[in-house]
Coordinates of C-alpha atoms in Angstrom, one line a residue:
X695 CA 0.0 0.0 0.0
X696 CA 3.2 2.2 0.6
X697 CA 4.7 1.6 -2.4
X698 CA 1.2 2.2 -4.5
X699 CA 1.4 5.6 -2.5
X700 CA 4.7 6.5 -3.4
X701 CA 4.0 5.5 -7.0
X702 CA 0.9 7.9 -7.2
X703 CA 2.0 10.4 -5.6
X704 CA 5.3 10.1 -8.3
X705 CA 2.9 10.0 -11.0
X706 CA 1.0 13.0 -9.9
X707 CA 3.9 15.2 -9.1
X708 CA 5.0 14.2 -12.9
X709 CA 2.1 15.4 -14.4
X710 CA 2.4 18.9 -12.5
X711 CA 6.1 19.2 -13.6
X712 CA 4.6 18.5 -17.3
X713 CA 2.4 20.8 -17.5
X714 CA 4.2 23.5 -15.9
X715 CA 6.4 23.1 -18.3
X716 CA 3.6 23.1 -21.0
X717 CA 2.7 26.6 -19.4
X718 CA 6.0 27.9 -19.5
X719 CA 6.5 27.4 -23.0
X720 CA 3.2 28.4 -23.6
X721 CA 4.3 32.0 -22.1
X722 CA 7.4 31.9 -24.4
X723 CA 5.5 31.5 -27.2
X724 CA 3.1 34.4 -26.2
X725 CA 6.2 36.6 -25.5
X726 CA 7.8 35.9 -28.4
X727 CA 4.8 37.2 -30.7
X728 CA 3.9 40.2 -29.1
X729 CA 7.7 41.0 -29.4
X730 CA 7.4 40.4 -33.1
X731 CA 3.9 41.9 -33.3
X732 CA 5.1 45.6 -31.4
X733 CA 8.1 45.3 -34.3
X734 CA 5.8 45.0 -37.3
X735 CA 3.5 47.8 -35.5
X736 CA 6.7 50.1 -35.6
X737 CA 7.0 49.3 -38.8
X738 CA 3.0 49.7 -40.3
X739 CA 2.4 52.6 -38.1
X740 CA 5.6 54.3 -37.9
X741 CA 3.7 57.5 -36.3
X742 CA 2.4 55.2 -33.7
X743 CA 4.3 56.7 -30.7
X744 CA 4.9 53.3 -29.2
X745 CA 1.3 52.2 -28.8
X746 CA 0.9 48.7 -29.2
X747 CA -2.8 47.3 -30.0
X748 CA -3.8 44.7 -27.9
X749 CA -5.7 41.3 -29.8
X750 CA -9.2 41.1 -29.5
X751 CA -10.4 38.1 -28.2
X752 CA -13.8 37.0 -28.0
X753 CA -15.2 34.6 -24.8
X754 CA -16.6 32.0 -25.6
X755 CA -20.4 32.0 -25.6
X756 CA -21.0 28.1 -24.3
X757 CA -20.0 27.9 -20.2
X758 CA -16.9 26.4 -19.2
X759 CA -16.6 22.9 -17.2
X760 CA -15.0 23.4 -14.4
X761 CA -11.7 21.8 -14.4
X762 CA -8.2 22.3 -12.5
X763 CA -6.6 25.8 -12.7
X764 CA -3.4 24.3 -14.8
X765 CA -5.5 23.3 -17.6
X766 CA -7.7 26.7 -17.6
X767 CA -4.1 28.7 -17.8
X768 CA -3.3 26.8 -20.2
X769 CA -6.3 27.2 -22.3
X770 CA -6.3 30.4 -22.2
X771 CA -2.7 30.8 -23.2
X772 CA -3.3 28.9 -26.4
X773 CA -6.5 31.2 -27.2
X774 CA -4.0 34.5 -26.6
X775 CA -1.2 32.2 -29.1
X776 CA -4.0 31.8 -32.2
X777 CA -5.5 35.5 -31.6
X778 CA -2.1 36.9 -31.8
X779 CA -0.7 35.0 -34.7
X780 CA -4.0 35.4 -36.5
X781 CA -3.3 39.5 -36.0
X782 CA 0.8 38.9 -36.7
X783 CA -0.3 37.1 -40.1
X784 CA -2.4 40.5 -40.4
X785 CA -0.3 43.0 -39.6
X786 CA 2.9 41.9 -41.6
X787 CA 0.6 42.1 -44.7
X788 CA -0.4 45.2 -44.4
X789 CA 3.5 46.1 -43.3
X790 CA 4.1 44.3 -47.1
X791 CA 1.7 46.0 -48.5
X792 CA 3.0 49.3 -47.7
X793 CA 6.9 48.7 -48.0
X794 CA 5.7 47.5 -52.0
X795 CA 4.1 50.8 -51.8
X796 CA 7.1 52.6 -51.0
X797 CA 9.2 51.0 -53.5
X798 CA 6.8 51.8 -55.7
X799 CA 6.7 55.4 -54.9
X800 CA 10.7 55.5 -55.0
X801 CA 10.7 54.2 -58.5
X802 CA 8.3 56.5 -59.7
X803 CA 10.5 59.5 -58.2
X804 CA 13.8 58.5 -59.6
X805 CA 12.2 58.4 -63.2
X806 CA 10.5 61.8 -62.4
X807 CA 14.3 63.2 -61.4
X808 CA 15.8 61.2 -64.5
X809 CA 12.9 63.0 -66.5
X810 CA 13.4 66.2 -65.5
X811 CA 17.5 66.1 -65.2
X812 CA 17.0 65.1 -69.2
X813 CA 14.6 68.1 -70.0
X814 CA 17.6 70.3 -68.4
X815 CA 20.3 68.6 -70.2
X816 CA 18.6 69.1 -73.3
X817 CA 17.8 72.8 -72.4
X818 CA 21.5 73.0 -71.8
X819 CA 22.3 71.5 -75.5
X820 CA 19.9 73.4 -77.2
X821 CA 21.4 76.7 -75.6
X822 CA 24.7 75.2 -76.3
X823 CA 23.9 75.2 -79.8
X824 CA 22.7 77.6 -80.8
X825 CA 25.3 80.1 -79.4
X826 CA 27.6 79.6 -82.6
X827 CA 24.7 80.6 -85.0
X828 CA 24.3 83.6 -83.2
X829 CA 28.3 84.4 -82.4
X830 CA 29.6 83.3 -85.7
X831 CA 29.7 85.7 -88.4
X832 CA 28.4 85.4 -91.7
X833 CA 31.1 86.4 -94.7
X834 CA 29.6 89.4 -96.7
X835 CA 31.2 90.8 -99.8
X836 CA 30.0 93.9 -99.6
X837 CA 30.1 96.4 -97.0
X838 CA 26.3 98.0 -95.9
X839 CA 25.0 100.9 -93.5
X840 CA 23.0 97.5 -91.7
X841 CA 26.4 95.9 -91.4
X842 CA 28.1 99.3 -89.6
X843 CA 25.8 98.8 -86.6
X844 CA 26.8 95.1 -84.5
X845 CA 23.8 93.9 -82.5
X846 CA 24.7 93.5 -78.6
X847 CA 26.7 90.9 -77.5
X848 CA 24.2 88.1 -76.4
X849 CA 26.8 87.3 -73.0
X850 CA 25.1 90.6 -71.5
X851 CA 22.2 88.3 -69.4
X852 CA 24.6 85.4 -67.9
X853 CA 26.3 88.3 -66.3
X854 CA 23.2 89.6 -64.9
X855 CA 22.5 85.4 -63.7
X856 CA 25.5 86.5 -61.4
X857 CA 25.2 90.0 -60.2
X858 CA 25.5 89.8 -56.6
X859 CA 22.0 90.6 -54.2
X860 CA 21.6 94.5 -54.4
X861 CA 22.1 96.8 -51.7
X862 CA 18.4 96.9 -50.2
X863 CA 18.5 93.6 -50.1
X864 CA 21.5 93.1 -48.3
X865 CA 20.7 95.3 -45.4
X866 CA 17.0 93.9 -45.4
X867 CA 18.7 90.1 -44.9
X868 CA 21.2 92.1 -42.4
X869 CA 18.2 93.3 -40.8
X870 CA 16.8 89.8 -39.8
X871 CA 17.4 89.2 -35.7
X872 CA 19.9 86.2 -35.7
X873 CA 18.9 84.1 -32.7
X874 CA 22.3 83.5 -30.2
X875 CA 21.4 81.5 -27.6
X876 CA 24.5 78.7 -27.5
X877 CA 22.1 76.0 -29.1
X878 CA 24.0 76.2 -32.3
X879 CA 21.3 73.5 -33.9
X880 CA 18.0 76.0 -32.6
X881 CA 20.0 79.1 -33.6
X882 CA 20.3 77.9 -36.8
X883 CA 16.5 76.3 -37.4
X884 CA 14.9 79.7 -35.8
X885 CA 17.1 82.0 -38.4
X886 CA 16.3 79.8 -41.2
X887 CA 12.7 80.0 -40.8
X888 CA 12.7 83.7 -39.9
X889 CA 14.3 84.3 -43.2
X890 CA 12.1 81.8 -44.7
X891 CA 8.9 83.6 -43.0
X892 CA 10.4 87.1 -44.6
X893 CA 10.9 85.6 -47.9
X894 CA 14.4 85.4 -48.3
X895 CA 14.5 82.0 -49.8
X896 CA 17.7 81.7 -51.1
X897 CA 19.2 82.9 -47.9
X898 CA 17.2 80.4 -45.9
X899 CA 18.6 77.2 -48.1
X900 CA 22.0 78.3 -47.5
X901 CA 21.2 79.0 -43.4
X902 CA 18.9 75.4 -43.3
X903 CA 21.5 73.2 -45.3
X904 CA 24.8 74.5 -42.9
X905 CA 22.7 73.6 -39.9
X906 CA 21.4 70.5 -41.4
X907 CA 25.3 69.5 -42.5
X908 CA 26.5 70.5 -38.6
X909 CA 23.6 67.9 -36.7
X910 CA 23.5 65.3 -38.5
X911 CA 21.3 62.9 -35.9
X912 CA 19.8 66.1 -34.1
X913 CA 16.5 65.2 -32.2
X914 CA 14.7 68.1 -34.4
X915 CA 16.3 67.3 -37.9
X916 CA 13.3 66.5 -39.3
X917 CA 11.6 69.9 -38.7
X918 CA 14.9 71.2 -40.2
X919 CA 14.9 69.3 -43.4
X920 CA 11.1 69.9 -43.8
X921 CA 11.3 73.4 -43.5
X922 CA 14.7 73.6 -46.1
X923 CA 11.7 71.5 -48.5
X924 CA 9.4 74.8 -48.0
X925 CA 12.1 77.0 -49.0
X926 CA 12.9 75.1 -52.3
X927 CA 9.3 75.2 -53.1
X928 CA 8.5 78.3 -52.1
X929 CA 11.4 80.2 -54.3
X930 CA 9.5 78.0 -57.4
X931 CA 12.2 75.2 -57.6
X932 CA 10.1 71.8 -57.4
X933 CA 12.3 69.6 -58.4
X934 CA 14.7 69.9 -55.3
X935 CA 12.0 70.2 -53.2
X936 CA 10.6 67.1 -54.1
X937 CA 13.9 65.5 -52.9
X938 CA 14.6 67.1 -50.3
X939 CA 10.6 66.1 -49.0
X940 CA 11.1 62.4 -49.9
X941 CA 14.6 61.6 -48.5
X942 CA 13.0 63.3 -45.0
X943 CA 10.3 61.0 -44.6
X944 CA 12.0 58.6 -45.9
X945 CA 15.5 59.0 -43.9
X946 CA 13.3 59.3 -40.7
X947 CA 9.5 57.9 -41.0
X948 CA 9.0 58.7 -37.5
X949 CA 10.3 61.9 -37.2
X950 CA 8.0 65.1 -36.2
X951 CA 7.6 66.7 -39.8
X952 CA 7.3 63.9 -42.1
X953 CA 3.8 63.7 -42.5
X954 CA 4.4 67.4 -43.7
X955 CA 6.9 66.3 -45.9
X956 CA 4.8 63.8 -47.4
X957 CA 2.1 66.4 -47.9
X958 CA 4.4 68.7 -49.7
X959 CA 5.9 66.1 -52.1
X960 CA 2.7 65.7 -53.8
X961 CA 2.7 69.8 -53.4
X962 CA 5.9 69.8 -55.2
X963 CA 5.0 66.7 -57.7
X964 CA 1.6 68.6 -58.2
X965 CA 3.6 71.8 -59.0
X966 CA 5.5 69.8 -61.4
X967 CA 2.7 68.2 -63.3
X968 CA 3.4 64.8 -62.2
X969 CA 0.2 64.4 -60.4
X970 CA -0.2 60.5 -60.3
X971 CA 2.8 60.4 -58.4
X972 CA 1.7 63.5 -56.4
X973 CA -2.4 61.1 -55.4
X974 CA 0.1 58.8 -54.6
X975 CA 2.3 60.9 -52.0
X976 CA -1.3 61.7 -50.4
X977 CA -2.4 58.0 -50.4
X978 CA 0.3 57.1 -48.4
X979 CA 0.2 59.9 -46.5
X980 CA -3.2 58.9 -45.3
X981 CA -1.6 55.3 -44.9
X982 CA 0.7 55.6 -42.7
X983 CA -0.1 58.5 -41.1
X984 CA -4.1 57.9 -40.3
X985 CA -4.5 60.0 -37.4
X986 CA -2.8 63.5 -38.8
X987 CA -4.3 62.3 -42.5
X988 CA -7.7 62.8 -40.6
X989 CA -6.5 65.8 -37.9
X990 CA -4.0 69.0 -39.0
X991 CA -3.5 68.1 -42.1
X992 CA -7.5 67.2 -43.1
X993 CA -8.0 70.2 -44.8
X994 CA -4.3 70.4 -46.5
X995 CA -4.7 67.1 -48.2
X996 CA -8.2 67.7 -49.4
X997 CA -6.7 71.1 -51.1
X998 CA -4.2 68.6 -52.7
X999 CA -6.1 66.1 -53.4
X1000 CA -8.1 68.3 -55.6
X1001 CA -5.5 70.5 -57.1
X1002 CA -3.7 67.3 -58.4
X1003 CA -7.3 65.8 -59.4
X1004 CA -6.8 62.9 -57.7
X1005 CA -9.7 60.4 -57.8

């Protein structure tokens, strides 16, 4: 009777170990997903500010038997394993889904730049040209009062292309307050957009890029690089700005200003008369970037959206 005893009680204390160990693994597995679930989140909702969204899980509607507390843990642990692989199958579609998009998107851009690079070089050629038909004389045998009086020479406007900013302008820039406060990276920002906000473009691409070039991995480079976008745009140059709006969202999806930026590329693409490429900016705009698609930026993106004539 001992030894049958002993031999249960062996049996019993086995069967705990086991499915202790079933638990335990069990809570491995659960760990293990919402580890890899949080990473594909980061990566679907990159404007997520760390919030991680919890499975839903219905109850089941028929009542329980009531059985030992080992084997109700452990049923509930396998309902939390199939409710969060069935939303990690989900979510690293929709993470596929938009990195295709974004390849997409970047494929579309570099043929836009190779298009537009092209256009200039042909501009170029063509000006290239026709500067010896214009230069080079033609031989006349005969002397006329026409032929007494050269035209202008035609290098007259590239000098003006060069003239340096006039006087006015000078001591208007001069007269923009330049912030000193020791923060070399907000001192630089807060100039740049001043002369942005006062429409000195040109002077606020030179101020933007130097700060830009000096903090590389600055906690605000993203407002910096969006703003440097505005001042390409807003002096009527595009084609920069449409880089310089894509490699900032792009460079840093989760940085402050790159839902702006993505706003402004399609501004930019719009601008350029590329304005598939510029719905598509917007679509994943409102992709990745739901709740400011839907909050500041409502009313922007509906301008846009109808500017481009995006369906």
């Amino acid at each position: 009777m001992i030894m049958r005893n002993l031999l249960l009680g062996s049996a019993a204390c086995m069967m705990s170990v086991s499915a202790l160990a079933q638990d335990a693994n069990l809570d491995g597995r659960v760990g293990k997903l919402e580890k890899e679930m949080r990473a594909v989140q980061r990566q679907v909702f990159p404007n997520g500010a760390g919030k991680f969204l919890e499975p839903e899980i219905q109850s089941p509607t028929a009542q329980k038997p009531v059985t030992s507390s080992s084997s109700t843990a452990t049923a509930d642990l396998l309902v939390r394993v199939d409710a969060l692989e069935s939303q990690l199958a989900a979510l690293t579609g929709q993470f596929e889904q938009h990195d295709n998009a974004m390849r997409q998107m970047e494929a579309r851009l570099k043929a836009v730049e190779a298009q537009l690079k092209a256009q200039a070089d042909q501009a170029a050629a063509g000006t290239v040209s026709a500067a010896p038909a214009v230069t080079t004389p033609a031989p006349t045998p005969v002397a006329t009062a026409a032929a007494a009086k050269p035209k202008p020479a035609t290098a007259a406007p590239a000098a003006a292309t060069t003239a340096k900013p006039s006087a006015a302008r000078t001591a208007a820039v001069a007269a923009v307050e330049k912030p000193a406060t020791g923060d070399t990276f907000e001192d630089g920002y807060t100039y740049g957009f001043r002369l942005w906000e006062a429409k000195f473009y040109p002077e606020a691409q030179v101020t933007l890029e130097e700060t830009i070039k000096k903090h590389p991995k600055h906690k605000r480079l993203s407002y910096a690089r969006n703003l440097l976008g505005r001042a390409w745009l807003d002096d009527k140059k595009p084609a920069t700005a449409v880089k310089v709006f894509y490699d900032n969202y792009k460079s840093e999806p989760r940085g402050d200003r790159a839902p702006e930026s993505l706003f402004f590329l399609g501004s930019a693409l719009t601008d350029l008369g590329k304005t598939a490429e510029a719905c598509e900016a917007f679509s994943e705009l409102a992709r990745s970037y739901p709740d400011v698609a839907t909050g500041r930026l409502a009313e922007r993106i509906a301008g846009g959206k109808t500017r481009a004539k995006c369906k």
